[in-house]
Amino acid sequence: MCTFYKNNDKFLVAVDCIIFGFHKGELTLLLIKRDFNPCLGEWSLMGGFLNQSESINQAAERVLAELTGLDSIYMDQIGVFGDINRDPADRVLSVAYYALINMDEFDKRLLAKHNATWFSIDKMPPLIFDHEHMVKEALRQLRRKASVEPIGFNLLPEKFTLPHLQALYEAIYGSELDKRNFRKKVQSIHFLEKSEEKDKNTSRRGAFLYTFNMASYERLKEEGFTFAL
Amino acid sequence: MCTFYKNNDKFLVAVDCIIFGFHKGELTLLLIKRDFNPCLGEWSLMGGFLNQSESINQAAERVLAELTGLDSIYMDQIGVFGDINRDPADRVLSVAYYALINMDEFDKRLLAKHNATWFSIDKMPPLIFDHEHMVKEALRQLRRKASVEPIGFNLLPEKFTLPHLQALYEAIYGSELDKRNFRKKVQSIHFLEKSEEKDKNTSRRGAFLYTFNMASYERLKEEGFTFAL
DNA sequence: ACAAAAGTGTTATACTTACACCCATGT
DNA sequence: ACATGGGTGTAAGTATAACACTTTTGT
């Protein structure tokens, strides 16, 4: 192996996941109540250490799968957190990622096993280390990116209604949207496909179900279309 | 020291700096021709290894200062690059930062000592490892952020003219802007202060010099003003 | 028949874009 | 006097924001 870098310090590197969901009109976040040290009994993000055998992205996917049982999930790196004493137990760098998952699909037994619970983003308990800072940053980046790329759909089931979609964007932005203006914008988004089916869970009348057609979004993007909601 | 993390792998962590400047209407980038291994003789970003004694941000500042002699410079983290074989010599994670500097102020002797040269961003030589990917990502983030926060001014001298400022934004966005529309927007930015002095270097008539008043920008931001150019 | 959520258009306003001429000055 | 870049306003088009009633259907 290489000799050039022999004299440089080496570091523990962790990966922490901000796992977002969407439930009953609220943006939610998956946290674990630690049944291990350090900070036993406190709330934190799900994390894990990077191994030599994997890339950082792979580590993030592994950590997410350990807790939820899910793979092929939309994830984005937020950044590295590297203050000297961010973890008082030892010097650890942490790479934070956020993940967007459909809350109908995670593995409930794994969640129980890890002592994990969903929290509404505005009813979070205090978190260890700099995890609250990570969450804040994740939210900022999610808000920005969701406004300009169709990533919000990862938080919804495959079929969703327009009231459902609007509630999602209201939760992400933390502000109310005008129904008619919202739907007008949606009309101009040609990769949302209306089906004949209705969802009757939230009203007697029922609302039409739509699907997001990724392939046709990619095609439109090539042609210079830019998403905005 | 801590016992909890004993069995986890440790990693070399580098910091690489994308150092942007602005000169004669072009966005420029500071690269070094490596007089050391690995990849001796090839072009790369300026980098260095993270030490136990410093935070990652401090390491980035140190690396920037080593090459330019400058401190208190605007820097932003782009992210961590952690593919297993990104550096063929050994497993090294790299945290990339971009810096915006005023090209009148760097230390020329340090640049010579490190074999560093400025390149226009569209006349870059091939770079080692994933450095081109880092540069691409830095540009993306710079473009986005410059459009919505007044960070571009870090690339200019303290006093600058409006034609100068317009040329900067044209260089950042890579597209031409309409002079009158640009100046109209600038009129509405109340933290740009016009002085009575003129810069006569680029025309007989001379153009008025302006300064960016950071304090009054911060005040306006508090009041809900959002920058856009 | 009524409650409760789904669905539908129009108008006013603000923002964006396109565009052409005069000004000041050094040589 | 002229060449060179600095400086100025208006009108058309586009995007955004505000707003209220009808429809469907299960109970």
Coordinates of C-alpha atoms (C1' of nucleotides) in Angstrom, one line a residue:
Chain A
M1 CA 0.0 0.0 0.0
C2 CA 0.9 3.6 -0.4
T3 CA 3.7 5.3 1.4
F4 CA 3.0 9.0 0.5
Y5 CA 0.4 9.5 3.2
K6 CA 2.0 7.6 6.1
N7 CA 2.3 10.3 8.6
N8 CA -1.2 11.8 8.5
D9 CA -3.8 11.4 11.1
K10 CA -6.7 9.0 10.7
F11 CA -10.3 9.6 11.8
L12 CA -13.4 7.8 12.8
V13 CA -16.1 8.6 10.3
A14 CA -19.8 8.2 11.0
V15 CA -22.9 8.5 8.8
D16 CA -26.1 10.0 10.3
C17 CA -29.4 9.8 8.5
I18 CA -32.2 12.3 8.7
I19 CA -35.1 10.1 7.6
F20 CA -38.1 12.1 6.5
G21 CA -41.7 10.9 6.1
F22 CA -45.1 12.4 5.6
H23 CA -48.1 11.5 7.6
K24 CA -51.5 13.1 8.2
G25 CA -50.4 16.5 6.8
E26 CA -47.2 16.6 8.8
L27 CA -43.6 16.2 7.8
T28 CA -42.1 13.6 10.1
L29 CA -38.7 12.4 11.2
L30 CA -37.4 9.1 12.4
L31 CA -35.4 9.2 15.7
I32 CA -34.0 6.5 17.9
K33 CA -34.0 6.4 21.7
R34 CA -30.5 5.1 22.3
D35 CA -30.2 1.8 24.1
F36 CA -26.4 1.9 23.8
N37 CA -23.6 4.3 24.7
P38 CA -22.7 7.1 24.6
C39 CA -25.7 9.1 25.6
L40 CA -27.8 6.0 26.5
G41 CA -31.4 6.9 26.9
E42 CA -31.3 10.1 24.8
W43 CA -32.7 10.7 21.4
S44 CA -30.6 10.8 18.2
L45 CA -30.5 10.3 14.5
M46 CA -29.9 6.8 13.2
G47 CA -26.2 6.5 12.5
G48 CA -23.3 4.1 12.0
F49 CA -19.6 4.0 11.3
L50 CA -18.1 4.0 7.8
N51 CA -16.2 0.8 7.0
Q52 CA -13.2 0.5 4.8
S53 CA -15.1 -1.8 2.4
E54 CA -17.7 0.8 1.4
S55 CA -18.1 4.2 -0.1
I56 CA -19.7 6.9 2.0
N57 CA -22.9 6.7 -0.1
Q58 CA -23.0 3.0 0.5
A59 CA -22.6 3.4 4.2
A60 CA -25.5 5.8 4.2
E61 CA -27.7 3.3 2.3
R62 CA -26.6 0.5 4.7
V63 CA -27.5 2.6 7.8
L64 CA -30.9 3.5 6.3
A65 CA -31.6 -0.2 5.5
E66 CA -30.6 -1.3 9.0
L67 CA -33.3 0.8 10.5
T68 CA -36.1 0.7 7.9
G69 CA -35.4 -2.4 5.8
L70 CA -35.6 -0.2 2.7
D71 CA -33.2 0.2 -0.2
S72 CA -33.2 2.2 -3.4
I73 CA -34.4 5.2 -1.4
Y74 CA -33.9 8.8 -2.4
M75 CA -31.0 10.2 -0.4
D76 CA -28.9 13.4 -0.5
Q77 CA -25.7 14.3 1.3
I78 CA -26.0 17.3 3.5
G79 CA -22.4 17.7 4.4
V80 CA -19.7 16.8 6.9
F81 CA -19.8 17.9 10.5
G82 CA -16.3 18.0 11.8
D83 CA -15.9 20.2 14.9
I84 CA -13.4 18.8 17.3
N85 CA -15.7 18.1 20.2
R86 CA -19.0 17.5 18.4
D87 CA -18.9 14.0 19.9
P88 CA -17.6 14.3 23.4
A89 CA -16.7 10.6 23.6
D90 CA -14.1 10.8 20.8
R91 CA -13.1 12.7 17.7
V92 CA -15.6 11.5 15.1
L93 CA -16.5 13.2 11.8
S94 CA -20.0 12.7 10.7
V95 CA -21.4 12.8 7.2
A96 CA -25.1 13.6 7.3
Y97 CA -27.7 12.5 4.7
Y98 CA -31.4 12.9 4.4
A99 CA -33.7 10.2 3.1
L100 CA -37.2 10.6 1.8
I101 CA -39.4 7.5 2.4
N102 CA -42.9 6.5 1.9
M103 CA -44.2 5.8 5.4
D104 CA -46.4 2.9 4.3
E105 CA -43.4 0.8 3.5
F106 CA -40.8 0.7 6.3
D107 CA -40.3 -2.4 8.5
K108 CA -42.0 -2.0 11.8
R109 CA -40.2 -4.7 13.5
L110 CA -36.8 -3.2 12.7
L111 CA -38.0 0.1 14.0
A112 CA -39.1 -1.5 17.3
K113 CA -35.8 -3.3 17.5
H114 CA -33.9 0.0 17.3
N115 CA -36.2 1.8 19.6
A116 CA -37.2 4.2 16.8
T117 CA -40.2 6.5 16.7
W118 CA -41.6 9.0 14.2
F119 CA -41.8 12.6 15.3
S120 CA -43.5 15.5 13.7
I121 CA -40.7 18.0 12.7
D122 CA -42.2 20.6 15.0
K123 CA -42.5 18.3 18.0
M124 CA -39.0 16.9 18.2
P125 CA -37.3 16.0 21.4
P126 CA -33.8 17.4 22.1
L127 CA -31.2 15.5 20.3
I128 CA -27.6 14.6 21.1
F129 CA -24.4 16.2 19.8
D130 CA -25.0 18.4 16.8
H131 CA -27.9 16.4 15.5
E132 CA -30.4 19.2 15.8
H133 CA -28.1 21.3 13.7
M134 CA -28.0 18.5 11.1
V135 CA -31.8 18.3 11.0
K136 CA -32.1 22.1 10.6
E137 CA -29.7 22.0 7.7
A138 CA -31.5 19.0 6.2
L139 CA -34.8 20.8 6.3
R140 CA -33.3 23.8 4.6
Q141 CA -31.9 21.7 1.8
L142 CA -35.1 19.7 1.4
R143 CA -37.2 22.8 1.1
R144 CA -34.9 24.3 -1.4
K145 CA -34.5 21.2 -3.5
A146 CA -38.2 20.2 -3.3
S147 CA -39.1 23.5 -4.9
V148 CA -37.1 22.9 -7.9
E149 CA -36.9 19.1 -8.4
P150 CA -39.7 16.6 -8.1
I151 CA -38.2 14.8 -5.1
G152 CA -41.3 15.3 -2.8
F153 CA -43.0 12.4 -4.6
N154 CA -40.6 10.0 -2.7
L155 CA -42.6 10.8 0.4
L156 CA -45.9 9.7 -1.1
P157 CA -47.2 6.4 -2.1
E158 CA -47.2 5.6 -5.8
K159 CA -50.7 6.8 -6.2
F160 CA -51.8 10.0 -4.5
T161 CA -54.4 12.6 -4.8
L162 CA -54.0 16.3 -5.5
P163 CA -55.2 17.4 -2.0
H164 CA -52.6 14.9 -0.7
L165 CA -49.9 16.4 -2.8
Q166 CA -50.8 19.9 -1.8
A167 CA -50.7 19.0 1.9
L168 CA -47.3 17.6 1.4
Y169 CA -45.9 20.8 -0.1
E170 CA -47.6 22.8 2.6
A171 CA -45.8 20.6 5.2
I172 CA -42.5 21.0 3.4
Y173 CA -42.7 24.7 3.1
G174 CA -44.4 25.2 6.4
S175 CA -47.0 27.5 4.8
E176 CA -50.4 27.3 3.2
L177 CA -50.9 27.3 -0.5
D178 CA -53.9 28.4 -2.5
K179 CA -55.8 25.4 -3.8
R180 CA -56.7 26.8 -7.2
N181 CA -53.2 28.2 -7.9
F182 CA -51.6 25.0 -6.8
R183 CA -53.8 22.9 -9.1
K184 CA -53.2 25.3 -12.0
K185 CA -49.5 24.7 -11.6
V186 CA -50.0 20.9 -11.4
Q187 CA -52.0 21.1 -14.7
S188 CA -48.8 22.4 -16.4
I189 CA -46.8 19.5 -15.1
H190 CA -47.1 16.9 -17.8
F191 CA -45.4 14.0 -16.0
L192 CA -48.2 13.7 -13.4
E193 CA -50.7 11.2 -14.8
K194 CA -54.3 11.2 -13.7
S195 CA -55.9 7.8 -13.3
E196 CA -59.6 7.0 -13.4
E197 CA -59.5 5.7 -9.8
K198 CA -60.6 7.6 -6.9
D199 CA -59.4 7.6 -3.3
K200 CA -62.4 7.8 -1.0
N201 CA -60.6 7.7 2.3
T202 CA -60.8 11.4 3.0
S203 CA -64.1 12.4 1.4
R204 CA -67.4 11.0 0.3
R205 CA -66.9 12.4 -3.1
G206 CA -63.4 10.9 -3.5
A207 CA -60.4 12.5 -5.2
F208 CA -58.7 11.3 -8.4
L209 CA -55.4 9.4 -8.0
Y210 CA -52.3 10.5 -9.8
T211 CA -48.9 8.9 -10.4
F212 CA -45.6 10.5 -11.0
N213 CA -44.0 9.3 -14.3
M214 CA -40.3 9.5 -13.7
A215 CA -39.4 8.5 -17.3
S216 CA -41.5 11.3 -18.8
Y217 CA -40.0 13.8 -16.3
E218 CA -36.5 12.8 -17.4
R219 CA -37.6 13.3 -21.0
L220 CA -39.0 16.7 -20.3
K221 CA -36.0 17.7 -18.3
E222 CA -33.8 16.9 -21.3
E223 CA -35.9 19.3 -23.4
G224 CA -35.2 22.1 -20.9
F225 CA -38.3 21.9 -18.8
T226 CA -37.7 22.9 -15.1
F227 CA -40.0 21.7 -12.4
A228 CA -41.3 24.2 -9.9
L229 CA -43.9 23.8 -7.2
Chain B
M1 CA -10.2 8.1 25.9
C2 CA -13.4 6.5 24.8
T3 CA -13.9 2.8 24.5
F4 CA -17.3 2.7 22.7
Y5 CA -15.8 3.1 19.2
K6 CA -12.7 1.0 19.5
N7 CA -13.4 -1.5 16.7
N8 CA -14.3 0.9 14.0
D9 CA -12.1 1.7 10.9
K10 CA -10.3 5.0 10.7
F11 CA -9.7 7.1 7.6
L12 CA -7.4 9.6 6.1
V13 CA -9.3 12.8 5.5
A14 CA -8.2 15.4 3.0
V15 CA -9.5 18.9 2.3
D16 CA -9.5 20.2 -1.2
C17 CA -10.1 23.9 -2.2
I18 CA -11.7 25.2 -5.3
I19 CA -10.4 28.7 -5.2
F20 CA -12.3 31.1 -7.4
G21 CA -11.2 34.5 -8.7
F22 CA -12.5 37.0 -11.2
H23 CA -10.2 38.6 -13.8
K24 CA -10.9 40.5 -17.0
G25 CA -14.5 39.3 -17.3
E26 CA -13.7 35.7 -16.6
L27 CA -14.2 33.4 -13.6
T28 CA -10.9 31.8 -12.7
L29 CA -9.7 28.9 -10.7
L30 CA -6.4 28.4 -8.9
L31 CA -4.7 25.0 -9.7
I32 CA -1.4 23.6 -8.8
K33 CA 1.0 21.6 -10.9
R34 CA 2.1 18.9 -8.5
D35 CA 5.8 18.8 -7.7
F36 CA 5.1 15.9 -5.3
N37 CA 3.6 12.4 -5.4
P38 CA 1.2 10.9 -6.2
C39 CA 0.5 12.2 -9.7
L40 CA 3.6 14.3 -9.8
G41 CA 3.5 16.7 -12.7
E42 CA -0.3 16.6 -13.1
W43 CA -2.7 19.4 -12.3
S44 CA -4.9 19.3 -9.2
L45 CA -6.8 21.4 -6.6
M46 CA -4.8 22.7 -3.6
G47 CA -5.4 20.2 -0.8
G48 CA -4.0 19.0 2.5
F49 CA -4.8 16.4 5.2
L50 CA -7.0 17.0 8.2
N51 CA -5.1 17.0 11.5
Q52 CA -6.5 15.9 14.9
S53 CA -5.9 19.3 16.3
E54 CA -8.3 21.2 14.0
S55 CA -11.9 21.2 12.8
I56 CA -12.6 20.5 9.1
N57 CA -13.4 24.2 8.5
Q58 CA -10.1 25.2 10.2
A59 CA -8.3 22.7 7.9
A60 CA -9.9 24.3 4.9
E61 CA -8.8 27.8 6.0
R62 CA -5.3 26.5 6.7
V63 CA -5.0 25.0 3.3
L64 CA -6.3 28.1 1.6
A65 CA -3.8 30.2 3.6
E66 CA -0.9 28.0 2.8
L67 CA -1.4 28.7 -0.9
T68 CA -2.7 32.3 -0.9
G69 CA -1.5 33.8 2.3
L70 CA -5.1 34.9 2.9
D71 CA -7.4 34.4 5.9
S72 CA -11.0 35.5 6.7
I73 CA -12.0 34.4 3.3
Y74 CA -15.5 33.4 2.2
M75 CA -15.7 29.6 2.0
D76 CA -18.4 27.1 1.7
Q77 CA -18.3 23.4 2.1
I78 CA -19.4 21.5 -1.1
G79 CA -19.5 18.0 0.4
V80 CA -17.5 14.9 1.1
F81 CA -16.2 12.7 -1.7
G82 CA -15.8 9.2 -0.5
D83 CA -15.7 6.6 -3.2
I84 CA -13.4 3.7 -2.4
N85 CA -10.9 4.3 -5.2
R86 CA -11.2 8.0 -5.7
D87 CA -7.5 8.2 -4.8
P88 CA -5.7 5.2 -6.2
A89 CA -2.8 5.6 -3.8
D90 CA -4.8 4.9 -0.7
R91 CA -8.3 5.2 0.8
V92 CA -8.8 8.9 1.4
L93 CA -12.0 10.8 2.0
S94 CA -11.9 14.4 0.7
V95 CA -14.0 17.3 1.9
A96 CA -14.3 19.9 -0.9
Y97 CA -14.6 23.6 -0.2
Y98 CA -14.9 26.6 -2.5
A99 CA -13.4 29.9 -1.7
L100 CA -14.1 33.3 -3.2
I101 CA -11.1 35.6 -3.3
N102 CA -10.2 39.0 -4.6
M103 CA -7.4 38.4 -7.1
D104 CA -5.6 41.6 -6.2
E105 CA -4.7 40.3 -2.8
F106 CA -3.1 36.9 -2.9
D107 CA 0.5 36.3 -2.2
K108 CA 2.4 35.8 -5.5
R109 CA 5.4 34.2 -3.9
L110 CA 3.4 31.5 -2.2
L111 CA 1.7 30.8 -5.5
A112 CA 5.0 30.4 -7.2
K113 CA 6.3 28.2 -4.4
H114 CA 3.4 25.8 -4.8
N115 CA 3.6 25.9 -8.6
A116 CA 0.1 27.4 -8.8
T117 CA -1.6 29.1 -11.7
W118 CA -4.9 30.7 -12.4
F119 CA -7.0 29.2 -15.2
S120 CA -10.2 30.5 -16.7
I121 CA -12.9 28.1 -15.8
D122 CA -13.5 27.1 -19.4
K123 CA -9.8 26.6 -20.2
M124 CA -9.0 24.2 -17.4
P125 CA -6.5 21.4 -17.9
P126 CA -7.5 17.8 -16.9
L127 CA -7.3 17.3 -13.2
I128 CA -6.4 14.3 -11.0
F129 CA -8.8 11.9 -9.2
D130 CA -12.3 13.3 -8.9
H131 CA -11.2 16.9 -8.8
E132 CA -13.0 17.9 -12.0
H133 CA -16.2 16.5 -10.5
M134 CA -15.6 18.7 -7.4
V135 CA -15.1 21.7 -9.6
K136 CA -18.3 21.1 -11.5
E137 CA -20.2 20.7 -8.2
A138 CA -18.6 23.9 -6.8
L139 CA -19.6 25.8 -9.9
R140 CA -23.2 24.6 -9.6
Q141 CA -23.4 25.6 -5.9
L142 CA -21.7 29.0 -6.5
R143 CA -24.1 29.8 -9.3
R144 CA -27.1 28.9 -7.2
K145 CA -25.9 30.7 -4.0
A146 CA -24.7 33.8 -5.8
S147 CA -28.1 34.3 -7.3
V148 CA -29.7 34.5 -3.9
E149 CA -27.0 35.8 -1.5
P150 CA -24.6 38.6 -2.0
I151 CA -21.5 36.4 -2.0
G152 CA -20.2 37.5 -5.4
F153 CA -18.8 40.7 -3.9
N154 CA -16.1 38.6 -2.3
L155 CA -14.6 38.2 -5.8
L156 CA -14.3 42.0 -6.3
P157 CA -12.1 44.6 -4.7
E158 CA -13.8 46.7 -2.1
K159 CA -14.7 49.4 -4.6
F160 CA -16.1 48.3 -7.9
T161 CA -18.1 49.8 -10.8
L162 CA -21.4 48.6 -12.0
P163 CA -20.1 47.4 -15.4
H164 CA -17.5 45.5 -13.4
L165 CA -20.3 43.9 -11.2
Q166 CA -22.3 43.1 -14.2
A167 CA -19.4 41.4 -15.9
L168 CA -18.9 39.3 -12.7
Y169 CA -22.5 38.1 -12.7
E170 CA -22.3 37.3 -16.4
A171 CA -19.2 35.3 -15.7
I172 CA -20.8 33.4 -12.9
Y173 CA -24.0 32.6 -14.8
G174 CA -22.2 32.1 -18.1
S175 CA -24.7 34.2 -19.9
E176 CA -25.2 37.8 -20.9
L177 CA -27.3 40.2 -18.9
D178 CA -29.2 43.3 -20.2
K179 CA -27.4 46.4 -18.9
R180 CA -30.5 48.4 -18.2
N181 CA -32.4 45.6 -16.4
F182 CA -29.3 44.8 -14.4
R183 CA -28.9 48.4 -13.3
K184 CA -32.5 48.6 -12.5
K185 CA -32.2 45.7 -10.1
V186 CA -29.1 47.2 -8.6
Q187 CA -30.9 50.4 -7.8
S188 CA -33.3 48.4 -5.6
I189 CA -30.4 47.0 -3.6
H190 CA -30.0 49.5 -0.8
F191 CA -26.8 48.1 0.6
L192 CA -24.8 49.0 -2.4
E193 CA -23.4 52.5 -1.8
K194 CA -22.4 54.8 -4.6
S195 CA -19.3 56.9 -4.0
E196 CA -18.3 60.1 -5.7
E197 CA -15.2 58.6 -7.1
K198 CA -14.8 57.3 -10.6
D199 CA -12.7 54.5 -12.0
K200 CA -11.2 55.7 -15.2
N201 CA -9.3 52.5 -16.1
T202 CA -11.8 51.2 -18.6
S203 CA -13.2 54.3 -20.2
R204 CA -12.5 58.0 -20.7
R205 CA -15.7 58.9 -19.1
G206 CA -15.1 56.8 -16.0
A207 CA -17.6 54.8 -14.0
F208 CA -18.8 55.5 -10.5
L209 CA -17.3 53.3 -7.7
Y210 CA -19.6 51.4 -5.4
T211 CA -19.1 49.5 -2.1
F212 CA -21.0 46.7 -0.6
N213 CA -22.1 47.5 2.9
M214 CA -22.3 44.2 4.7
A215 CA -23.8 45.7 7.9
S216 CA -26.7 47.3 6.2
Y217 CA -27.3 44.1 4.2
E218 CA -27.5 42.2 7.5
R219 CA -30.0 44.7 8.7
L220 CA -32.2 44.5 5.6
K221 CA -32.0 40.7 5.8
E222 CA -33.4 40.8 9.3
E223 CA -36.3 42.8 8.0
G224 CA -37.1 40.1 5.4
F225 CA -35.4 41.5 2.4
T226 CA -34.0 38.8 0.0
F227 CA -31.2 39.5 -2.3
A228 CA -31.5 38.5 -5.9
L229 CA -29.3 39.2 -8.9
Chain C
dA1 C1' -81.2 17.4 3.2
dC2 C1' -76.9 18.2 4.8
dA3 C1' -72.1 18.0 5.9
dA4 C1' -67.5 17.7 4.1
dA5 C1' -64.1 17.6 1.0
dA6 C1' -63.2 18.0 -4.3
dG7 C1' -63.1 20.6 -8.0
dT8 C1' -63.2 24.8 -11.1
dG9 C1' -61.8 30.7 -13.8
dT10 C1' -61.1 35.4 -13.7
dT11 C1' -59.0 39.6 -12.6
dA12 C1' -55.5 42.8 -10.7
dT13 C1' -50.9 43.3 -9.7
dA14 C1' -46.1 42.6 -9.8
dC15 C1' -42.2 41.1 -12.3
dT16 C1' -39.5 40.2 -16.4
dT17 C1' -37.9 41.1 -20.8
dA18 C1' -36.8 43.6 -24.9
dC19 C1' -35.1 47.6 -26.8
dA20 C1' -32.1 52.6 -28.6
dC21 C1' -30.2 56.8 -27.7
dC22 C1' -27.5 60.5 -25.3
dC23 C1' -23.4 61.6 -22.2
dA24 C1' -18.7 62.5 -20.7
dT25 C1' -14.1 62.5 -21.7
dG26 C1' -9.1 61.7 -23.5
dT27 C1' -6.8 61.7 -27.5
Chain D
dA1 C1' -14.2 65.8 -33.8
dC2 C1' -14.5 61.3 -32.8
dA3 C1' -14.2 56.9 -30.6
dT4 C1' -15.2 54.5 -26.4
dG5 C1' -17.6 52.8 -22.8
dG6 C1' -21.1 54.8 -19.1
dG7 C1' -25.5 55.9 -18.2
dT8 C1' -30.8 56.2 -18.7
dG9 C1' -36.8 54.9 -19.4
dT10 C1' -40.8 52.8 -21.3
dA11 C1' -44.0 49.5 -23.0
dA12 C1' -45.4 44.6 -23.8
dG13 C1' -45.7 40.2 -22.1
dT14 C1' -45.6 36.8 -18.5
dA15 C1' -46.1 35.0 -14.0
dT16 C1' -48.1 35.4 -9.5
dA17 C1' -51.7 36.2 -6.1
dA18 C1' -56.2 36.8 -4.5
dC19 C1' -60.7 35.4 -4.4
dA20 C1' -66.1 32.2 -3.9
dC21 C1' -69.1 29.1 -5.6
dT22 C1' -70.7 24.4 -7.4
dT23 C1' -70.2 19.3 -7.3
dT24 C1' -70.4 14.8 -5.4
dT25 C1' -71.8 11.4 -2.3
dG26 C1' -72.5 8.8 2.2
dT27 C1' -75.1 9.2 6.1

